[in-house]
Amino acid sequence: MKPLLPPEGTGKRDRPRNDNRIMLNGMLWIVRSGAQWRELTETYGPWQSIYARFAKWRDDGTLEAVFHTLSADADMENLSMDSTCVKVHESANGGKKTADKAVGRTKGGWNTKLHAVADSLGNPVEFLLSAGNDHDSVHTVELLEKVRISGSAILADRAYGARAIREYISEHGASYVIPPQSNVSDPRPVDWHLYKERHLVECFFQKIKWFRRIATRYDKSAASFLAFVYLASIAILLL
């Protein structure tokens, strides 16, 4: 990852910046433990310095760029798509009321939905956040627009079976393996053997929720939470 990160250079008045590796390890400690920034162990230095580096990499797109570089060689033969709900902690309340925080009320309380696409090996390819009370199909085309799906088979459950979604997939040179609704009088054929591969995206959700900062959302802004999603995914791709 070293060549993918901004050069350390020097800080103000020629003071050396903290080592990128130490900064990154501190961020990984936070995303893994789910702890508050102030609880960061002194092994990594002042928490303010590591948070400042995280905020910089979040805002300038460094973490997203690193993730996309590491996932560039994804196996695109089959792409599994689904979403998972993330419980929003009370500490995530507040912030600018006009901001789109990707938070919505459900029967279980406040939630954020993490939409993801995984490749044939179960590795993450792309993400999108939405409010927890949004239907899965609402943001499907927006998510697929971020992925080159030509030549791929899109695997998804019945929630993604809307005609607009299927037409988008076909128009972009991909095929779909999406079961029809149970009340359809003339159900379309489905390759059920291939459909079993959809479990890979569920396996990815299981992996990423071992990172406690992802299993529960503590961040007020959607940008910070998504940056942690990229950070956890980077760790998954490198392990």
Coordinates of C-alpha atoms in Angstrom, one line a residue, residues 39 95 99 102:
E39 CA -9.6 5.8 23.5
G95 CA -24.6 17.1 13.1
A99 CA -27.1 16.8 5.6
A102 CA -28.1 7.9 5.2

